[in-house]
Short mmCIF file of C-alpha atoms in Angstrom, two decimals:
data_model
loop_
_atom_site.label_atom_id
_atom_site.label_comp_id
_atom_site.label_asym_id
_atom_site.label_seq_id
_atom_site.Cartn_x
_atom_site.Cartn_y
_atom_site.Cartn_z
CA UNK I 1 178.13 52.04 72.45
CA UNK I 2 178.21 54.10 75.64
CA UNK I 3 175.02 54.16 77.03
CA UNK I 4 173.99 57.83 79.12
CA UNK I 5 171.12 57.72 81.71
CA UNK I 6 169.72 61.30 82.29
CA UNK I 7 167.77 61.20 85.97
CA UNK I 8 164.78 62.45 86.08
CA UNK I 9 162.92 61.79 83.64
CA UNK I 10 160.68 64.86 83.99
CA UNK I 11 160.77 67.34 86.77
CA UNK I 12 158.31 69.64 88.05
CA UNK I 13 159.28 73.16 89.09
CA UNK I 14 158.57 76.92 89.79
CA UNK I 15 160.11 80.07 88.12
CA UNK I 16 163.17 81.06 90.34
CA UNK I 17 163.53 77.41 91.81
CA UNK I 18 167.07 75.83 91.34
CA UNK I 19 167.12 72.84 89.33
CA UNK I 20 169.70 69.85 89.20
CA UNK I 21 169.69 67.12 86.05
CA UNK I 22 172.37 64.50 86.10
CA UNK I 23 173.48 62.52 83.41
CA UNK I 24 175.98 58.97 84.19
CA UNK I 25 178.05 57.66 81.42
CA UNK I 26 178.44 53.39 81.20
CA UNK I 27 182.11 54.49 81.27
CA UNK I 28 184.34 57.45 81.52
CA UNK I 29 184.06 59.84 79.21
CA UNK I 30 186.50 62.52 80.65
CA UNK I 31 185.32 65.74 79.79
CA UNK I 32 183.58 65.19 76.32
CA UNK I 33 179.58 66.01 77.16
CA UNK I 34 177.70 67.85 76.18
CA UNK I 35 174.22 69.24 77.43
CA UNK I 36 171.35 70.72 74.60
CA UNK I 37 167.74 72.03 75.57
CA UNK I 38 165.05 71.57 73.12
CA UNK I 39 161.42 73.01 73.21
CA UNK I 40 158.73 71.42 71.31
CA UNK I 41 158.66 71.62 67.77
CA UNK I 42 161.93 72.96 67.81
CA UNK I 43 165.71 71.56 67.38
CA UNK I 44 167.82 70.63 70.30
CA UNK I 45 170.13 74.27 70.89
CA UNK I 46 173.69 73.34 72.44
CA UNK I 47 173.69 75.13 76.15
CA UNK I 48 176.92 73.55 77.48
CA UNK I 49 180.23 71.84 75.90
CA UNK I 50 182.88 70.22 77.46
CA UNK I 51 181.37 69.09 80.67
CA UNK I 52 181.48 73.09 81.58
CA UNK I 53 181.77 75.31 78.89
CA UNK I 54 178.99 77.84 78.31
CA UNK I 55 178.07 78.09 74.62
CA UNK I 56 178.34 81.76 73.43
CA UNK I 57 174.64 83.46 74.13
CA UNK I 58 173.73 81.06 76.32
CA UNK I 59 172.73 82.72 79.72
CA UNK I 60 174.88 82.35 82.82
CA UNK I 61 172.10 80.52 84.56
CA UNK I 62 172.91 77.59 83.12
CA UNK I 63 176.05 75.88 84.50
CA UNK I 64 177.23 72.28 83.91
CA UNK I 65 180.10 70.37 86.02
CA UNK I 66 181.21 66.49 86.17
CA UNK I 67 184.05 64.32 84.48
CA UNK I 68 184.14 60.52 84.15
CA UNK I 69 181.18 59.11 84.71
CA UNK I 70 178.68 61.56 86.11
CA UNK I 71 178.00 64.91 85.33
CA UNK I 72 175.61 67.17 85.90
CA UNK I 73 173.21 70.41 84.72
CA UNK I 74 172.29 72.96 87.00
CA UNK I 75 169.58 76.51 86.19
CA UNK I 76 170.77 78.47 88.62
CA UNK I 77 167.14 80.41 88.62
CA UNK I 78 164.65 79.04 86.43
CA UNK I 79 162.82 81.37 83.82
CA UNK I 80 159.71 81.08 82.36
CA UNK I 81 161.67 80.05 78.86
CA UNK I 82 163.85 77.21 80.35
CA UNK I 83 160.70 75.04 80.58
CA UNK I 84 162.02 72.33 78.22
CA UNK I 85 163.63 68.77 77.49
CA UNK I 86 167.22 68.55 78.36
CA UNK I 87 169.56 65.92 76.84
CA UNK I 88 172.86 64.93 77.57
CA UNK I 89 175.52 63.93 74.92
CA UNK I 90 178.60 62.22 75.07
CA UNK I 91 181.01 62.82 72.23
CA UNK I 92 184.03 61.10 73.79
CA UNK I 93 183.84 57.76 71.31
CA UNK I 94 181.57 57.06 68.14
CA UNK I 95 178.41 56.53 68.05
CA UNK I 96 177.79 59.94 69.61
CA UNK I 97 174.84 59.31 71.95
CA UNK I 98 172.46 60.70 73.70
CA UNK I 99 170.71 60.20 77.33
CA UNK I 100 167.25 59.74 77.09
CA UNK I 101 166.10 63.35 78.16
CA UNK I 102 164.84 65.24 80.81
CA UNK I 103 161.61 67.06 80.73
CA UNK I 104 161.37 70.08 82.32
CA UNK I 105 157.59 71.16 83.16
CA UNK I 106 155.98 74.61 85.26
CA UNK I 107 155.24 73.42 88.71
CA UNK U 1 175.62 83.30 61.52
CA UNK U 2 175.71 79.58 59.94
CA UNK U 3 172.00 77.60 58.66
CA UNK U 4 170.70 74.95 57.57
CA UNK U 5 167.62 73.76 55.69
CA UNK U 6 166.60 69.71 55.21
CA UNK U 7 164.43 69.62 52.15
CA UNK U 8 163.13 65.72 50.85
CA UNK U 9 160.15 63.99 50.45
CA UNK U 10 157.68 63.48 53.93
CA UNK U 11 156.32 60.57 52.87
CA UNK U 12 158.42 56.91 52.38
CA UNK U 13 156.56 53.18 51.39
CA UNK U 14 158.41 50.57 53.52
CA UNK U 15 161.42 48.88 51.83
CA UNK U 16 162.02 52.20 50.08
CA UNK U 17 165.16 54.67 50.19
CA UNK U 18 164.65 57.89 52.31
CA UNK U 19 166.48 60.94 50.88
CA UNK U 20 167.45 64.27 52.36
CA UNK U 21 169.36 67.11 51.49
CA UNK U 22 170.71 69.63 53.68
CA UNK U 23 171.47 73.13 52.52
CA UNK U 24 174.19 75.15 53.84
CA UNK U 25 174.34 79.03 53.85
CA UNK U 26 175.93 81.84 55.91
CA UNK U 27 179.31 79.70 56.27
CA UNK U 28 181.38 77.38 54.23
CA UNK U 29 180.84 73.74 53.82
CA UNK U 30 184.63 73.55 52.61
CA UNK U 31 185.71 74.61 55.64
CA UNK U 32 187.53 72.18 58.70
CA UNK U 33 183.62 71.27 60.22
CA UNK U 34 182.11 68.09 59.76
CA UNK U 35 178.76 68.14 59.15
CA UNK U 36 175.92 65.23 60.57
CA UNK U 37 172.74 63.99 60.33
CA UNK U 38 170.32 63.03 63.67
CA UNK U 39 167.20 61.31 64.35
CA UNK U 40 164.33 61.69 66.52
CA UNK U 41 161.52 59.45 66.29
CA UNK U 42 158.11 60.67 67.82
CA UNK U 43 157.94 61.58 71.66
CA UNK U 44 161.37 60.12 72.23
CA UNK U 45 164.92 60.75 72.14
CA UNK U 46 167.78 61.96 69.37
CA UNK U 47 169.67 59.17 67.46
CA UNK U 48 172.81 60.12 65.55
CA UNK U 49 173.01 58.41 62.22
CA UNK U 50 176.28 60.06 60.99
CA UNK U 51 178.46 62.72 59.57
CA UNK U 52 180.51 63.77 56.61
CA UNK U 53 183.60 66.01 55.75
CA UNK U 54 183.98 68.28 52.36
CA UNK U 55 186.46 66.30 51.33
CA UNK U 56 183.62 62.71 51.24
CA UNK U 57 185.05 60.81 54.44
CA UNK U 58 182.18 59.56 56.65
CA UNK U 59 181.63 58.13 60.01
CA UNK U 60 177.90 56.13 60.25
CA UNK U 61 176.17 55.07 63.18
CA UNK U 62 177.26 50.88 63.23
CA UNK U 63 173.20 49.97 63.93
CA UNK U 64 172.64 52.00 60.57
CA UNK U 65 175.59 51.43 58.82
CA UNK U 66 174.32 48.93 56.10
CA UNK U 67 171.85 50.73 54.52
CA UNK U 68 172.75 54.56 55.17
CA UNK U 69 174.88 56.38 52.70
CA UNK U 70 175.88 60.25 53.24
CA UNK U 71 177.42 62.82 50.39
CA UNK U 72 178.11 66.25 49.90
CA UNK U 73 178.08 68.54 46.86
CA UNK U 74 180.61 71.40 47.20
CA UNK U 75 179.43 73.64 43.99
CA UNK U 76 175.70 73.63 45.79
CA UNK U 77 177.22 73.84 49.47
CA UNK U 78 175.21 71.21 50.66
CA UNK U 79 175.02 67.55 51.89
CA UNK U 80 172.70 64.28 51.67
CA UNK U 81 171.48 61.52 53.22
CA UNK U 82 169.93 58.42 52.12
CA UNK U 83 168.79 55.46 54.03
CA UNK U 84 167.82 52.44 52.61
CA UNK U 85 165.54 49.77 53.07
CA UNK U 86 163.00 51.92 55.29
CA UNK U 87 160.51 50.49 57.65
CA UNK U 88 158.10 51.93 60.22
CA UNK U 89 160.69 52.51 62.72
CA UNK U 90 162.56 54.95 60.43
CA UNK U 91 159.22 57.11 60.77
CA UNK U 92 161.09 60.05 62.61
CA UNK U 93 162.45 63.59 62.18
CA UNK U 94 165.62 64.30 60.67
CA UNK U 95 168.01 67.10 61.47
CA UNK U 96 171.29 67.98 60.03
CA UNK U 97 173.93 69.93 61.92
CA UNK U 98 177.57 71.16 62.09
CA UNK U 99 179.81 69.41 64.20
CA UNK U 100 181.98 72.33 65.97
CA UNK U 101 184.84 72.45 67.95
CA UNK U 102 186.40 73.85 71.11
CA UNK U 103 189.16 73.55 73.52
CA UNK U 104 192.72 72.36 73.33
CA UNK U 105 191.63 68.69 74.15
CA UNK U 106 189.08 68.66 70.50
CA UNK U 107 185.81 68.68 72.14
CA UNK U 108 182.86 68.64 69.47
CA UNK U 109 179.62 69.27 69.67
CA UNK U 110 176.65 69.83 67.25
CA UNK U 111 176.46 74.04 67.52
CA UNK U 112 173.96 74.72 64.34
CA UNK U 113 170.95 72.97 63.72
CA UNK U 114 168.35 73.20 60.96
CA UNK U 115 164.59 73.10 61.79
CA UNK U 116 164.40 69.25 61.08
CA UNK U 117 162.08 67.66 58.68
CA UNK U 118 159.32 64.66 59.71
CA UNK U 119 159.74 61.50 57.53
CA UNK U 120 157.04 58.80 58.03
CA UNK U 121 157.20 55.72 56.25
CA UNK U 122 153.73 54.55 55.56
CA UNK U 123 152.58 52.51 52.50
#
């Protein structure tokens, strides 16, 4: 399986800060990540596909770049409702997995 | 705008057989999507256990692979999951989802989620 590593673990941060989370692949994966937010209680909503892509309603804030092995999520300017986990997915070979998450907490 | 809805029991004895059904509505299970299930034990991160076209053909998670078992009934647009042998570490919840698609190059993704449903396994 292709183990993804999601750095950090959880991050502290203010409304309107810009915030990095990078996820590294055991081995290329080209293009084929994905990025999903999840709030507690609540199931994991897709924010970003294909490395880049912006999934449809999903603000412009939210931009992700990489290919290979690392790749990365960036909120441009954090809002109060972006305080959430993050998780990485690669869906380049099966088993689809998953990095281990992010947690995203008000500074 | 596609949903889904896991129904099953919330409670499992160890060494039993979990089972979960996923309803479909506002789209059509028929259609080219394949449709999975994921895991997500307590506190800690999502597991994908496997997936399932209209037309039967699966794809299972190889550290599951012996004792899960995935279907899908067209006439009730919906799809199952059963996992046997159950033991404290199956204590998680469950979500189903569509796989979708985009881009020239066949990138999927998992684009609709239902609420998930919390399975412990406790004698």
């Amino acid at each position: 399986d292709i183990q993804m590593t999601q750095s950090p673990s959880s991050l502290s941060a203010s409304v309107g800060d810009r915030v990095t989370i990078t996820c590294r692949a055991s081995q290329s994966i080209s293009r084929y990540l994905n990025w999903y937010q999840q709030k507690p209680g609540k199931a994991p909503k897709l924010l970003i596909y294909a490395a880049s892509s912006l999934q449809s309603g999903v603000p412009s804030r939210f931009s992700g770049s990489g290919s290979g092995t690392d790749f990365t999520l960036t909120i441009s300017s954090l809002q109060p409702e972006d305080f959430a986990a993050y998780f990485c997915q690669q869906s380049y070979s099966t088993p689809p997995t998953f990095g281990q998450g992010t947690s995203l907490e008000i500074k | 705008q596609v949903q889904l809805q896991e129904s099953g029991p919330g409670l499992v004895k160890p060494s039993g057989t979990l089972s979960l059904t996923c309803a479909v509505s506002g789209g059509s299970i028929n259609n080219s999507n394949w449709w999975s299930w994921v895991r997500q034990p307590p506190g800690k991160g999502l597991e994908w256990i496997g997936e399932i076209y209209h037309s039967g053909s699966t794809n299972y998670n190889p550290s599951l692979k012996s004792r899960v078992t995935m279907s899908v009934d067209k006439s009730k647009s919906q799809f199952s999951l059963k996992l046997s042998s159950v033991t404290a570490a199956d204590t998680a919840v469950y979500y189903c989802a569509r796989v979708g698609k985009g881009g020239l190059l066949g990138f999927v993704f998992l684009d609709y989620w239902g609420q998930g449903t919390l399975v412990t396994v406790s004698s």
